[in-house]
XYZ file of C-alpha atoms in Angstrom:
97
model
C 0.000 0.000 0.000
C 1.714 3.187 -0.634
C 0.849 6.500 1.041
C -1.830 7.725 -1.334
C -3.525 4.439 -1.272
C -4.944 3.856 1.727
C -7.745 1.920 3.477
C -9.714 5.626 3.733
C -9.437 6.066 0.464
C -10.766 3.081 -0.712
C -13.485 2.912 1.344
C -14.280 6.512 0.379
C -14.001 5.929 -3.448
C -11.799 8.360 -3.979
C -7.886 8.570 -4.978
C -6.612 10.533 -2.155
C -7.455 10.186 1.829
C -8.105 14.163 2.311
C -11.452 15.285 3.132
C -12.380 19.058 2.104
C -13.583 20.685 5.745
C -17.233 22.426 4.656
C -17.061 25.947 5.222
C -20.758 27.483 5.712
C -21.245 30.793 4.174
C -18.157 30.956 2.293
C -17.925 28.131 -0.181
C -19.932 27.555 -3.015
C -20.945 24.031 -4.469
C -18.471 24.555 -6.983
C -15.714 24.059 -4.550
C -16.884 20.742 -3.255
C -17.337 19.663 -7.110
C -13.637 20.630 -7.849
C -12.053 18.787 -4.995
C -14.452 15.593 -5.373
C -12.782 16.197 -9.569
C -9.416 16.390 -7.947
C -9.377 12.773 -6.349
C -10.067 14.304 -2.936
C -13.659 14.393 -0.800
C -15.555 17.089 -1.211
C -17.876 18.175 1.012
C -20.856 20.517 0.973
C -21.674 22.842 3.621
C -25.158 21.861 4.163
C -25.744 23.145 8.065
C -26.648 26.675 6.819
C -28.864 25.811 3.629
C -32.535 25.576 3.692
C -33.964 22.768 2.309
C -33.905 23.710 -1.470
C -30.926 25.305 -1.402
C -29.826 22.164 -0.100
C -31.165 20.442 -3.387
C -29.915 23.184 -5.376
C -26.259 22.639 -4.338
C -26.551 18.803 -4.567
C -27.662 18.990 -7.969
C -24.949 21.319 -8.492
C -22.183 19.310 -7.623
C -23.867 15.834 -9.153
C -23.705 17.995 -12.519
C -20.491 18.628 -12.389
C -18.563 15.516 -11.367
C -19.593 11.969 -10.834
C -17.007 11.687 -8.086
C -18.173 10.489 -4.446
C -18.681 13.781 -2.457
C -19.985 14.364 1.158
C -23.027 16.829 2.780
C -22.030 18.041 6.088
C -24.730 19.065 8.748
C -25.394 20.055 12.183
C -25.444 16.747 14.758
C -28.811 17.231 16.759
C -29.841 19.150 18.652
C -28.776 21.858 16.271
C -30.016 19.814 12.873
C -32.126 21.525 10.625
C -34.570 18.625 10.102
C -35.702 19.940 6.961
C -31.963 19.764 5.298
C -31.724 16.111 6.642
C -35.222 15.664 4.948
C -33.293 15.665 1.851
C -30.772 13.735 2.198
C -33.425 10.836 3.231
C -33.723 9.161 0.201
C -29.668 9.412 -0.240
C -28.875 7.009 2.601
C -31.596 4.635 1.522
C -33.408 5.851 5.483
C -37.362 6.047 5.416
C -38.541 9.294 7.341
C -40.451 8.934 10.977
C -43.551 10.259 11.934
C-alpha cells in the first residue's frame, strides 16, 4: 500500500485520503465539485442551507462531477430537520412520523 492508497481512500471511493472541511457561508458548491474532480472528498456545507438550497447545491455538484462527495450538517440538537429531509432518500433511510 503506498501512502496515497490507503484503506480511507478506498473505502471513500476516492484517490486521495483528504477530506475538504465544509465551510458554511463561504464556499460555493463549486468548490466541493472541484475537490471531489481532484481525487479528494468534497464536502458541501449543508448546516446553513434551507432545504432547497440544499437540493440546489446537490444537484450542483452531481452535474459537475460523478465523483463520491460528502453533505455536512449540524449533529442534533442543532439539525435543521428539513436539510436532513433531503438527504433521506440518499442514505436509503425512510422518514419517521
Amino acid at each position: 500500500m503506498s501512502r496515497l492508497d490507503t484503506q480511507l481512500a478506498r473505502r471513500l471511493g476516492v484517490r486521495y485520503a483528504l477530506v475538504q472541511a465544509p465551510m458554511a457561508n463561504v464556499q460555493p458548491p463549486a468548490v466541493a465539485a472541484a475537490v471531489s474532480e481532484a481525487g479528494a472528498l468534497g464536502s458541501i456545507a449543508g448546516a446553513t442551507l434551507t432545504a432547497d438550497a440544499l437540493r440546489a447545491a446537490i444537484r450542483q455538484v452531481r452535474s459537475a462531477t460523478s465523483e463520491p462527495f460528502a453533505v455536512n450538517l449540524f449533529a442534533p440538537p442543532y439539525l435543521n430537520d428539513d436539510a436532513f429531509a433531503v438527504l433521506v432518500p440518499y442514505l436509503g433511510l425512510q422518514e419517521q412520523a
